[in-house]
JSON list of C-alpha atoms in Angstrom, two decimals:
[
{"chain": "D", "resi": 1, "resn": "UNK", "atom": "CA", "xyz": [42.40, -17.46, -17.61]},
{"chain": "D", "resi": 2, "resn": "UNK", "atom": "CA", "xyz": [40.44, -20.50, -18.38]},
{"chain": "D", "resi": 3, "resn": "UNK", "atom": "CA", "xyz": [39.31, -22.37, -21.90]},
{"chain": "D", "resi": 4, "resn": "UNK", "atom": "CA", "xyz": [35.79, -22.99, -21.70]},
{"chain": "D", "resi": 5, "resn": "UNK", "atom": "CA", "xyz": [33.91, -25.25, -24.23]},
{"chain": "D", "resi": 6, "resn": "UNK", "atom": "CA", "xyz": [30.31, -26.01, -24.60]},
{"chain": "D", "resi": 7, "resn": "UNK", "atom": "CA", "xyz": [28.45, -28.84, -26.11]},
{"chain": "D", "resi": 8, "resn": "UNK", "atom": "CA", "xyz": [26.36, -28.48, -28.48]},
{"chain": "D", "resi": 9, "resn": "UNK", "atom": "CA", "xyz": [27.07, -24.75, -29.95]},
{"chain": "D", "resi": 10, "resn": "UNK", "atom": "CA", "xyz": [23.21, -24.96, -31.08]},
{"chain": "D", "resi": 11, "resn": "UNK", "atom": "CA", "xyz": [20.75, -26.59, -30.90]},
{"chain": "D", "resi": 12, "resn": "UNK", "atom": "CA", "xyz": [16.84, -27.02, -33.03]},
{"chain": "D", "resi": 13, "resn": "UNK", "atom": "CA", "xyz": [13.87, -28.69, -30.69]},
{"chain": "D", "resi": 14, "resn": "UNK", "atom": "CA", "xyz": [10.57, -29.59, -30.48]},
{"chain": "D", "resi": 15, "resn": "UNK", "atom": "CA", "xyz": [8.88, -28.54, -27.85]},
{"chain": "D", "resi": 16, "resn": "UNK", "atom": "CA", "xyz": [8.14, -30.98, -25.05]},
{"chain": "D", "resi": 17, "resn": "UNK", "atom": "CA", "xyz": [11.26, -32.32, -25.52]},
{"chain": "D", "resi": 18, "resn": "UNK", "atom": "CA", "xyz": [14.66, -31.90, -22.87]},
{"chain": "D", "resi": 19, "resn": "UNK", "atom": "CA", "xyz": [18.34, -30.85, -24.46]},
{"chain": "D", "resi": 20, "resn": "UNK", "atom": "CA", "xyz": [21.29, -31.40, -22.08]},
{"chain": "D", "resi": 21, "resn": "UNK", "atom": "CA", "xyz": [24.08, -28.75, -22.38]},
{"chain": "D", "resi": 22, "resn": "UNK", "atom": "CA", "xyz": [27.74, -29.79, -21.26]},
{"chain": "D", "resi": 23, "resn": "UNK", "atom": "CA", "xyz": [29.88, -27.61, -19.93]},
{"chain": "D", "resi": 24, "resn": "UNK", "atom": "CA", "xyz": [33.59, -28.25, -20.05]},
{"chain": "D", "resi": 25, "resn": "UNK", "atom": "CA", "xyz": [36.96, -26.38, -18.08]},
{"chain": "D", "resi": 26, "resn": "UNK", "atom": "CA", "xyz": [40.26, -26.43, -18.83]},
{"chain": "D", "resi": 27, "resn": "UNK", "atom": "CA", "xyz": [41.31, -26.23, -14.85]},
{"chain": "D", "resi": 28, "resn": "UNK", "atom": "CA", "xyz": [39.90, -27.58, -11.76]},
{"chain": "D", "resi": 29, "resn": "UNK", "atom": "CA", "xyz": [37.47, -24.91, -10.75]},
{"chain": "D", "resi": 30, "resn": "UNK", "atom": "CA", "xyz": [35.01, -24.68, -7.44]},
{"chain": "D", "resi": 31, "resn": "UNK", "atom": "CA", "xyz": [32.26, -23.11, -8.71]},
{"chain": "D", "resi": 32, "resn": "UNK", "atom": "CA", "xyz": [30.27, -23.04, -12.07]},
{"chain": "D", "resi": 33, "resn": "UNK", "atom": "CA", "xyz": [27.78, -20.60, -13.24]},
{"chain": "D", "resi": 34, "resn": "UNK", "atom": "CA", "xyz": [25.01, -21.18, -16.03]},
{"chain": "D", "resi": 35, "resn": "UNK", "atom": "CA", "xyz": [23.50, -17.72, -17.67]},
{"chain": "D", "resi": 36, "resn": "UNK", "atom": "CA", "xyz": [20.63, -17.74, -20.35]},
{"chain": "D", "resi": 37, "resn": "UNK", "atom": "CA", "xyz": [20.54, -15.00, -22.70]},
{"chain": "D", "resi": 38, "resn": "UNK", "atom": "CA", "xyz": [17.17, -14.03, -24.33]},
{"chain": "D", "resi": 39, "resn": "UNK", "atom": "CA", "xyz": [16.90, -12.85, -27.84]},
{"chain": "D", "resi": 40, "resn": "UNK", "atom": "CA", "xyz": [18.08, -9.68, -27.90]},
{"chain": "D", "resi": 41, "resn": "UNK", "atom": "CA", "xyz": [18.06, -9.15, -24.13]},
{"chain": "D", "resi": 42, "resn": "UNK", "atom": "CA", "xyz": [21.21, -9.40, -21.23]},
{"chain": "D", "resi": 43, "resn": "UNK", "atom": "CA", "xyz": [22.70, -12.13, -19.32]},
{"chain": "D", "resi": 44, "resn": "UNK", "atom": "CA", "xyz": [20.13, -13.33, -16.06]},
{"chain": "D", "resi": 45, "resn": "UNK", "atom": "CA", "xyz": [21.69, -16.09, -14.03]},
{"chain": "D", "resi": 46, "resn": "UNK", "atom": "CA", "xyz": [20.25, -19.21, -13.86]},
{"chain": "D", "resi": 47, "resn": "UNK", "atom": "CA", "xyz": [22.27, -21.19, -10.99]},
{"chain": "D", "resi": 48, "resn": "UNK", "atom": "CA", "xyz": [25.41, -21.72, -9.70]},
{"chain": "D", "resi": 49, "resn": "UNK", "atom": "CA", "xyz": [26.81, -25.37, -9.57]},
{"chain": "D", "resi": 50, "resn": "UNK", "atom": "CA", "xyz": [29.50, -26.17, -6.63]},
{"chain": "D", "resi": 51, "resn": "UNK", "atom": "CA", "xyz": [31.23, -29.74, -6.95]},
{"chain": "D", "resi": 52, "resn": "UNK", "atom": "CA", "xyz": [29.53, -32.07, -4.28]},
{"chain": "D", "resi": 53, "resn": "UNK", "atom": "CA", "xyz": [26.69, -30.09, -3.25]},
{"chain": "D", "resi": 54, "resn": "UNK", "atom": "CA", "xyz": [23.24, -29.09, -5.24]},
{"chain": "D", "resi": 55, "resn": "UNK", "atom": "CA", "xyz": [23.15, -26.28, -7.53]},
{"chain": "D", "resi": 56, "resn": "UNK", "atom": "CA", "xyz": [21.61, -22.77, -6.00]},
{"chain": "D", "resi": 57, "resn": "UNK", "atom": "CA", "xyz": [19.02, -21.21, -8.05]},
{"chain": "D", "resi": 58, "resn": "UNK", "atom": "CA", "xyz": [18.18, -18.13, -8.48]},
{"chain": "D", "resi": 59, "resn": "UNK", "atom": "CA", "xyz": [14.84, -16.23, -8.09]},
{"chain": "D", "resi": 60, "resn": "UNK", "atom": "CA", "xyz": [12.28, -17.36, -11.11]},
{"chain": "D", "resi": 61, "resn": "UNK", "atom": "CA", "xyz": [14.41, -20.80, -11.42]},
{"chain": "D", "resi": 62, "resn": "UNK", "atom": "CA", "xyz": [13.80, -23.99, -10.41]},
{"chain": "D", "resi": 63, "resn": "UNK", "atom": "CA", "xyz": [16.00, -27.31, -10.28]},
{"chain": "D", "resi": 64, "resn": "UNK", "atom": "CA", "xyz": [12.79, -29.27, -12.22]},
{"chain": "D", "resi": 65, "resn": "UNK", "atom": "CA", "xyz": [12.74, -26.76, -15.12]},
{"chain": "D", "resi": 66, "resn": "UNK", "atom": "CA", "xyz": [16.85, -26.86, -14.97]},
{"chain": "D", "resi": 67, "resn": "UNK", "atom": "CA", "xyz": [18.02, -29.37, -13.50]},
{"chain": "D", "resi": 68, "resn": "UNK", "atom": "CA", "xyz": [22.30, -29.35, -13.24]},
{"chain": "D", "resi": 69, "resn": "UNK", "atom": "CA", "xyz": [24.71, -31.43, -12.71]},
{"chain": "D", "resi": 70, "resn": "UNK", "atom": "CA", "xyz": [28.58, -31.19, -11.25]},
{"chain": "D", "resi": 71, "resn": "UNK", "atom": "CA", "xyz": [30.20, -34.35, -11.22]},
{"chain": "D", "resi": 72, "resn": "UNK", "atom": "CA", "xyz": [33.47, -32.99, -10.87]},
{"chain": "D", "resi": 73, "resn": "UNK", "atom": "CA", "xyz": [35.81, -29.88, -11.47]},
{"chain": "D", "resi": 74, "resn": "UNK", "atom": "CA", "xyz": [36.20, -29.74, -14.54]},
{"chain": "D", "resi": 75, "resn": "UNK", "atom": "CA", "xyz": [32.21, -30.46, -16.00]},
{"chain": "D", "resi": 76, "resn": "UNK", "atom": "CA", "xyz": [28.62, -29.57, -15.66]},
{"chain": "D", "resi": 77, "resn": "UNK", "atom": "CA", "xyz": [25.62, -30.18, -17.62]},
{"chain": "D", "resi": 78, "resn": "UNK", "atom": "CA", "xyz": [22.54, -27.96, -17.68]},
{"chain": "D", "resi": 79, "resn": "UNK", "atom": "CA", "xyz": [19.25, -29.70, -18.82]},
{"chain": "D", "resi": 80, "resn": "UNK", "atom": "CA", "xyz": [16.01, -27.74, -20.19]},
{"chain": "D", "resi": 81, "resn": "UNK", "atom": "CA", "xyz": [13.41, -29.95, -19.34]},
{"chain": "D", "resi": 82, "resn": "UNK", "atom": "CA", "xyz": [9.89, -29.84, -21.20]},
{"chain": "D", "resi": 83, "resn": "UNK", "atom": "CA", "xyz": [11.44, -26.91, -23.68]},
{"chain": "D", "resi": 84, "resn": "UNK", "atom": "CA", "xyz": [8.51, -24.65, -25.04]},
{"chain": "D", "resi": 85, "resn": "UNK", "atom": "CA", "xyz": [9.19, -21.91, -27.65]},
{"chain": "D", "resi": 86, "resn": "UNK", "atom": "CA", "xyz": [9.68, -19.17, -24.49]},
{"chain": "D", "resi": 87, "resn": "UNK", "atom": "CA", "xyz": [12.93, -21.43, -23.85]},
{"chain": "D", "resi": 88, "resn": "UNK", "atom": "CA", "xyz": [15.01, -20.38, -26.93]},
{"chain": "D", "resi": 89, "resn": "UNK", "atom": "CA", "xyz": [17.76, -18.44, -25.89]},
{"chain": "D", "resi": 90, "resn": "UNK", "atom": "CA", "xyz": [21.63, -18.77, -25.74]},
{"chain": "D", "resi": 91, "resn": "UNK", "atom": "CA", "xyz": [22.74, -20.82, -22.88]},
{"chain": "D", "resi": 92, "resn": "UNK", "atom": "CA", "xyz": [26.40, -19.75, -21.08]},
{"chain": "D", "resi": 93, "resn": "UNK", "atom": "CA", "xyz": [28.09, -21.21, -18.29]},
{"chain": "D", "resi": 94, "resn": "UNK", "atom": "CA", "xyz": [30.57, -19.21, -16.62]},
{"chain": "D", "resi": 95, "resn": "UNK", "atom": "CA", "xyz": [33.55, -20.18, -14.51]},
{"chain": "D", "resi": 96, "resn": "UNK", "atom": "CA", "xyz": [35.13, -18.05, -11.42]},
{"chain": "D", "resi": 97, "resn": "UNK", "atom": "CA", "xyz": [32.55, -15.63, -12.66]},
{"chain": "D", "resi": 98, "resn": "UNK", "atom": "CA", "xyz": [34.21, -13.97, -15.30]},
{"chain": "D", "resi": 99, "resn": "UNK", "atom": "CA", "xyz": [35.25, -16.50, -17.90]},
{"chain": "D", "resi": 100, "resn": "UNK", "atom": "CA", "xyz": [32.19, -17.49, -20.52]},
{"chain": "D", "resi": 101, "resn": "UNK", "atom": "CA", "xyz": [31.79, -20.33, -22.75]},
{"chain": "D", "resi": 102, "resn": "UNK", "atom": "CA", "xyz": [30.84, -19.91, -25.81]},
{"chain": "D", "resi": 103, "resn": "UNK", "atom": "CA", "xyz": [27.45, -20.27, -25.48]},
{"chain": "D", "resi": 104, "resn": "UNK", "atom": "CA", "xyz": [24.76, -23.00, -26.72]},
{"chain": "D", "resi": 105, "resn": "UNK", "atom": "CA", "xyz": [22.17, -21.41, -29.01]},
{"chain": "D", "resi": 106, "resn": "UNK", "atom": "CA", "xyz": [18.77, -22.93, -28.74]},
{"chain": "D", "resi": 107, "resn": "UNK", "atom": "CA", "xyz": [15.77, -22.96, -30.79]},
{"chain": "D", "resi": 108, "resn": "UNK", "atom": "CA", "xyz": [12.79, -24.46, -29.87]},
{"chain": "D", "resi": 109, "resn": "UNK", "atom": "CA", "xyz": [10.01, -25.11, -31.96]},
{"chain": "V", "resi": 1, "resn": "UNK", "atom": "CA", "xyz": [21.25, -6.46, -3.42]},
{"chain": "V", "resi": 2, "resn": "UNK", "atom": "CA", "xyz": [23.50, -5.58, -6.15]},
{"chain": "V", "resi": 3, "resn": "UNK", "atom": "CA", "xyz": [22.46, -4.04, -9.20]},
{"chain": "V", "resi": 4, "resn": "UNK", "atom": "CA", "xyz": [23.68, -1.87, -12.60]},
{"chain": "V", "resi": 5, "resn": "UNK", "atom": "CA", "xyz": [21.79, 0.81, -14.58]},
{"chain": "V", "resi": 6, "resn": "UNK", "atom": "CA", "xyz": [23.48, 1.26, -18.31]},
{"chain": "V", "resi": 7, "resn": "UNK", "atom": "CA", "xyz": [22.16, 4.73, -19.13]},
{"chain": "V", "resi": 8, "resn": "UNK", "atom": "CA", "xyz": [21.95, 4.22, -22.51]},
{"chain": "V", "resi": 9, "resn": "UNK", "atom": "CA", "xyz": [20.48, 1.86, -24.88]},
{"chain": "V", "resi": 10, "resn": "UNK", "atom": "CA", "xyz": [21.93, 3.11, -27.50]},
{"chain": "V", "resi": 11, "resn": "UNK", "atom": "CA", "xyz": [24.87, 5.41, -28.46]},
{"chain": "V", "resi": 12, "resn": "UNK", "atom": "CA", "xyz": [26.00, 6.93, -31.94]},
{"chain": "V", "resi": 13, "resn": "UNK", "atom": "CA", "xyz": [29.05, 8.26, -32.48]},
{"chain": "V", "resi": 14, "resn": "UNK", "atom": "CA", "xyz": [31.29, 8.80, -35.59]},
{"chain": "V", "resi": 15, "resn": "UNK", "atom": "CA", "xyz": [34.79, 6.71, -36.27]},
{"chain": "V", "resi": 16, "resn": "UNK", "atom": "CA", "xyz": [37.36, 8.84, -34.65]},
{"chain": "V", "resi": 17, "resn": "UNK", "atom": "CA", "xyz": [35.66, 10.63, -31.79]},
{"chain": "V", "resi": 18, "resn": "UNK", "atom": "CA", "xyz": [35.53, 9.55, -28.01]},
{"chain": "V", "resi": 19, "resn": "UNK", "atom": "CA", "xyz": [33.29, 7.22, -26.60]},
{"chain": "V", "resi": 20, "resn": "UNK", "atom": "CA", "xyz": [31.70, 7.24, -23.50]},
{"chain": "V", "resi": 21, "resn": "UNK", "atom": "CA", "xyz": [28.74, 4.27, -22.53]},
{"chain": "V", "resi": 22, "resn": "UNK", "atom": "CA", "xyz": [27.82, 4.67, -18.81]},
{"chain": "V", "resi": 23, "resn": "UNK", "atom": "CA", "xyz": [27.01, 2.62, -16.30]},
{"chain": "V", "resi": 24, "resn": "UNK", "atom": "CA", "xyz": [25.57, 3.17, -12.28]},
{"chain": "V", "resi": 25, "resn": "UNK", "atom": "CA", "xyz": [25.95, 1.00, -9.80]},
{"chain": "V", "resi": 26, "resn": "UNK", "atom": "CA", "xyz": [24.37, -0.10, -6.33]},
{"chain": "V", "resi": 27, "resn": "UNK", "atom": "CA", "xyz": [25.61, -2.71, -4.08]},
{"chain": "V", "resi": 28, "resn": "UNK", "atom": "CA", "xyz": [25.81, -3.62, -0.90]},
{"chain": "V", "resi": 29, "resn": "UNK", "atom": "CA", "xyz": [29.18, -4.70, -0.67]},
{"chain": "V", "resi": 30, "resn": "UNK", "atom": "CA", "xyz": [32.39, -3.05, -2.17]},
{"chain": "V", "resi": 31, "resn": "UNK", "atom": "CA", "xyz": [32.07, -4.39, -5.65]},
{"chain": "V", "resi": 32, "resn": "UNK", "atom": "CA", "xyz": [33.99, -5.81, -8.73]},
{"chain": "V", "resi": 33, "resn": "UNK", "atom": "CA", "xyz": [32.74, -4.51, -11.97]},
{"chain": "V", "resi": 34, "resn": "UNK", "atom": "CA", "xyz": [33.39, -5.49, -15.15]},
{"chain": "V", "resi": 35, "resn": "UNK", "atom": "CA", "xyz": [32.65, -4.79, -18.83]},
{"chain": "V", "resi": 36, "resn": "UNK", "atom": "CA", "xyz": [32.07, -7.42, -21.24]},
{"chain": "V", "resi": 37, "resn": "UNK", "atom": "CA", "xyz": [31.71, -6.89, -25.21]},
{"chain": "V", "resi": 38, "resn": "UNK", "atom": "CA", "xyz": [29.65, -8.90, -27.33]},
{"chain": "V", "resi": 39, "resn": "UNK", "atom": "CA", "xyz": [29.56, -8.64, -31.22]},
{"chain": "V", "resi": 40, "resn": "UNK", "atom": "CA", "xyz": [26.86, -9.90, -33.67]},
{"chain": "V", "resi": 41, "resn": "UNK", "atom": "CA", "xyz": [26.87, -13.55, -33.41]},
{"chain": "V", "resi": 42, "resn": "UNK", "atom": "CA", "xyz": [29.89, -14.42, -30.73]},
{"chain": "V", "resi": 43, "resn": "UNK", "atom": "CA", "xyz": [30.67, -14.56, -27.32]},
{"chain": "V", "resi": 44, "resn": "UNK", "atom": "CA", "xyz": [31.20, -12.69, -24.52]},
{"chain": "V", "resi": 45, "resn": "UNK", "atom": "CA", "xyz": [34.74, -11.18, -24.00]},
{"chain": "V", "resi": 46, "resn": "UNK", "atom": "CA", "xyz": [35.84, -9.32, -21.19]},
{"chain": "V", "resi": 47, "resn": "UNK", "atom": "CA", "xyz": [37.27, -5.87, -21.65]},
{"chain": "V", "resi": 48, "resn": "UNK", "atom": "CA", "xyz": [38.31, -4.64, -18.42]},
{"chain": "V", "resi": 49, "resn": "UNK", "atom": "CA", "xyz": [37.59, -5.59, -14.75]},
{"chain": "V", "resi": 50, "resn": "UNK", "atom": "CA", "xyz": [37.70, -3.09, -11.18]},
{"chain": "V", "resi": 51, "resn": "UNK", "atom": "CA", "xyz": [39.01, -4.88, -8.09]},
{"chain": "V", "resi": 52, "resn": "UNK", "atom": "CA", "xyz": [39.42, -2.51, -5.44]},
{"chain": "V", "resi": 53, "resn": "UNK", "atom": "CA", "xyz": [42.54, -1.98, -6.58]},
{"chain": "V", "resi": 54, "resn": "UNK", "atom": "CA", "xyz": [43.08, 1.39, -9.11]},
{"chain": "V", "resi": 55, "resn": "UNK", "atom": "CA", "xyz": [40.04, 3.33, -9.56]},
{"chain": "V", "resi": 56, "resn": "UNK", "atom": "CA", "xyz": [41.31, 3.29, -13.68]},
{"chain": "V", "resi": 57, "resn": "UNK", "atom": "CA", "xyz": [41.33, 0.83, -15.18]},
{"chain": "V", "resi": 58, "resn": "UNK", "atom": "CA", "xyz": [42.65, -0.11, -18.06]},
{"chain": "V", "resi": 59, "resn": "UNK", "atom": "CA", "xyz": [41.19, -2.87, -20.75]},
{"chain": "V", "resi": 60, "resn": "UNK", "atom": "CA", "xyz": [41.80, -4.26, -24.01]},
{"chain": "V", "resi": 61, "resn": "UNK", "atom": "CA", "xyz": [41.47, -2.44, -27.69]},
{"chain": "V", "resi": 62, "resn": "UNK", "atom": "CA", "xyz": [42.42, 1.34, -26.08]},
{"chain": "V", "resi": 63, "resn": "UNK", "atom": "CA", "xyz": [38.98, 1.03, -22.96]},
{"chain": "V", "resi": 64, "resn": "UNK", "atom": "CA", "xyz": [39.35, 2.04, -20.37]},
{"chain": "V", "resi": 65, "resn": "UNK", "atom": "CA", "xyz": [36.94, 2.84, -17.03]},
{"chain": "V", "resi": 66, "resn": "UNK", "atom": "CA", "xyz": [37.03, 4.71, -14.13]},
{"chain": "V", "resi": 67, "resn": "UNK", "atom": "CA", "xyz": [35.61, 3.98, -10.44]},
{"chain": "V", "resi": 68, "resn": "UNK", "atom": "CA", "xyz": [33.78, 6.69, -8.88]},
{"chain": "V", "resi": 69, "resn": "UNK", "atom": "CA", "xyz": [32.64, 5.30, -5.78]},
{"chain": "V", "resi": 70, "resn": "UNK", "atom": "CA", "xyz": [31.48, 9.11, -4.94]},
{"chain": "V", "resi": 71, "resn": "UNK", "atom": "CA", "xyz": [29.18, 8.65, -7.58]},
{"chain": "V", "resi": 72, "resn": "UNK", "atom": "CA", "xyz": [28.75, 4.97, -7.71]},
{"chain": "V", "resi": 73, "resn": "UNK", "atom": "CA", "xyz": [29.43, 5.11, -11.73]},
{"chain": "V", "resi": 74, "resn": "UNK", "atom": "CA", "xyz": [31.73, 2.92, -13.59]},
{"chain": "V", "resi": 75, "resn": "UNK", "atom": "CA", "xyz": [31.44, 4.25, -17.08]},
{"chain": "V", "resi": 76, "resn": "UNK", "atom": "CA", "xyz": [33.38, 3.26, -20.16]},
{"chain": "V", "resi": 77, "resn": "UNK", "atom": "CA", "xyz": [35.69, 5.30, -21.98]},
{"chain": "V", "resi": 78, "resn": "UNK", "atom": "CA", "xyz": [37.50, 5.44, -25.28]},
{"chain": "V", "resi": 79, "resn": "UNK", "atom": "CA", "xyz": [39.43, 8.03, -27.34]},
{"chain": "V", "resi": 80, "resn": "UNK", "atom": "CA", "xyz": [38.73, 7.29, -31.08]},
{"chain": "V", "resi": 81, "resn": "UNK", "atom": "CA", "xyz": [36.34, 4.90, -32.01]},
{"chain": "V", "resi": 82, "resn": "UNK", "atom": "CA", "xyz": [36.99, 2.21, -34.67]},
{"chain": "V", "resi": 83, "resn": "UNK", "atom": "CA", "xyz": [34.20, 0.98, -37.09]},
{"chain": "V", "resi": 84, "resn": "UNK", "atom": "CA", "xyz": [35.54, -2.53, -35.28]},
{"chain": "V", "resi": 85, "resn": "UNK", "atom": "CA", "xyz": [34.21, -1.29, -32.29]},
{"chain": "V", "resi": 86, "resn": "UNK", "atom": "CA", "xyz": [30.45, -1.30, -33.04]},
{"chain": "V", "resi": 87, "resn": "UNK", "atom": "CA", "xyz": [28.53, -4.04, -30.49]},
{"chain": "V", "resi": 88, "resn": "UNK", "atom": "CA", "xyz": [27.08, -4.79, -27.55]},
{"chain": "V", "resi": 89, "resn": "UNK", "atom": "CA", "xyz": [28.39, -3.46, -24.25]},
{"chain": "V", "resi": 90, "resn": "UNK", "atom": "CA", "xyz": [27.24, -4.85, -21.15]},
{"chain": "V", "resi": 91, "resn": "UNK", "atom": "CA", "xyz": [28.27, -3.65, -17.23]},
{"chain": "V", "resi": 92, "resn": "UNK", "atom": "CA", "xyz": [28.25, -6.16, -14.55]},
{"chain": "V", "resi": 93, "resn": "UNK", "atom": "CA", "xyz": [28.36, -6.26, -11.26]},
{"chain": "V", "resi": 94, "resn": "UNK", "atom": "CA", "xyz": [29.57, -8.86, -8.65]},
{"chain": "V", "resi": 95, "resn": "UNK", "atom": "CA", "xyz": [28.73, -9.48, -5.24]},
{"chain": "V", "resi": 96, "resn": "UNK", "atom": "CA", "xyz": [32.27, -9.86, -3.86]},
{"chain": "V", "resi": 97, "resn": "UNK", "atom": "CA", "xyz": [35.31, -8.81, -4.56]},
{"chain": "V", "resi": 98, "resn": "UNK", "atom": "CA", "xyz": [37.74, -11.16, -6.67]},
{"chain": "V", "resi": 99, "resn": "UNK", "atom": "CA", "xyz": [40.75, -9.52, -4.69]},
{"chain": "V", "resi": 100, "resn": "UNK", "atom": "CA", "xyz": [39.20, -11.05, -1.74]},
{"chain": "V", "resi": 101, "resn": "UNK", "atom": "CA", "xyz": [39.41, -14.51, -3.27]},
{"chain": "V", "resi": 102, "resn": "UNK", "atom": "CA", "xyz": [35.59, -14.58, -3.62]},
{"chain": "V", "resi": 103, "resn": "UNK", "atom": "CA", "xyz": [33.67, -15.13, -6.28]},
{"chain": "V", "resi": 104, "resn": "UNK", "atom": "CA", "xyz": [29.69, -15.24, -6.90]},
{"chain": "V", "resi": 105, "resn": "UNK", "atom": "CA", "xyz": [27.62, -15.07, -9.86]},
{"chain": "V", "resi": 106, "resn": "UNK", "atom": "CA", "xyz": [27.32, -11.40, -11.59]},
{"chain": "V", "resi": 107, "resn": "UNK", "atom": "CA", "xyz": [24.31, -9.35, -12.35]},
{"chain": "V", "resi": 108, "resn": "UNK", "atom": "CA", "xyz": [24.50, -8.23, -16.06]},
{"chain": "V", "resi": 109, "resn": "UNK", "atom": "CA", "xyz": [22.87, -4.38, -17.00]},
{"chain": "V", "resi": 110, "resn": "UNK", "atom": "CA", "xyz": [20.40, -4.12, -20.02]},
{"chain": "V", "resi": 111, "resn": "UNK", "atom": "CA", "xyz": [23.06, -3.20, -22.28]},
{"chain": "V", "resi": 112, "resn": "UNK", "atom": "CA", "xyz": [24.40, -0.62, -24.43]},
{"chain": "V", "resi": 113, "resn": "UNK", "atom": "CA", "xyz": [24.18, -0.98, -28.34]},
{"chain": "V", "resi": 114, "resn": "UNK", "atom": "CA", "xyz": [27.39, 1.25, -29.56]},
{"chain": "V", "resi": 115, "resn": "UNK", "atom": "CA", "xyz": [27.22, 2.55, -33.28]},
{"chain": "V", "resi": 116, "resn": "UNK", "atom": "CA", "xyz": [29.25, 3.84, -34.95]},
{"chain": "V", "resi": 117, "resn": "UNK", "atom": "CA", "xyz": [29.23, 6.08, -38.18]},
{"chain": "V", "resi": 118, "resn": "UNK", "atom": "CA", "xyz": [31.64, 5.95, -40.93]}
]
């Protein structure tokens, strides 16, 4: 199994503003995963973030509204860019695609 | 394309009875499935996963799911229900199988809110 912590847990914003999530793994790990979770709705994926090549996005996400980063192994970031209230949700990453962080809970105002 | 159907949005049942949430599948490939549990407030935590291995499979907390590729269900099981049981249940699919050494993001169902009565 892996240990997955997030940074920050939560999160209030204004809107207009960007919030970078990090993403942190206890093991070396190829590929990362980054879910948002609407209130009171299911897990859609966002992306998934190899080491050394750009993120793949998935169909109603783009790299400007979400743009990631993979530096290395072990880390990621996920940014919401130019947040607007529609962006509050929990924000996951995932590793090997079954291990979740914790989750970052936004709230944009 | 891969996708779930959980057949119920909600489901009631009373502490001590079975439970059964259920979940269809469709994929293209032969899948992994999982189910995942999330209570008010906390994180995701994964009860039981199907690898082309068994076609039962047992999780955590008494769960337990069988693989009916026949029928392409998946559906979630449990004798007696505790009061501690009472969340969210979610079935997943993933595009490949993690016996194959693969791995790819997974498509979440809708959910099933499981209540249960004292």
């Amino acid at each position: 199994s892996a240990v997955i912590s997030q940074k920050p847990s939560r999160d209030i914003c204004q809107r207009g503003t960007s919030l970078t999530i990090q993403c942190q793994v206890d093991s070396q790990v190829t590929m990362m995963f980054w879910y948002r979770q609407q209130p009171g709705q299911s897990l859609t994926l966002i992306a998934t973030a190899n080491q050394g090549s750009e993120a793949t996005y998935e169909s109603g996400f783009v790299i400007d509204k979400f743009p990631i980063s993979r530096p290395n192994l072990t880390f990621s970031t996920l940014t919401v860019s130019n947040m607007s209230p529609e962006d509050s949700s929990i924000y996951l990453c995932s590793v090997t695609g079954q291990y979740f962080g914790p989750g970052t809970r936004l709230t944009v105002l | 394309a891969q996708s779930v159907t959980q057949l119920d949005s909600h489901v009631s049942v009373s502490e001590g009875t079975p439970v059964l949430l259920r979940c269809n599948y469709s994929s293209s490939y032969s899948p992994s499935l999982f189910w995942y549990v999330q209570h008010p407030n906390k994180g995701l935590q994964l009860l039981l996963k199907y690898t082309s291995a068994a076609t039962l499979v047992k999780g955590i907390n008494g769960f337990e799911a069988e693989f009916k590729k026949s029928e392409t269900s998946f559906h979630l099981t449990k004798p007696s229900a505790h009061m501690s049981d009472a969340a969210e249940y979610f079935c997943v699919v993933s595009r490949y199988s993690y016996s194959g050494g693969g791995a790819d993001g997974l498509t979440f169902g809708k959910g099933t809110h499981l209540i249960i009565q004292p």
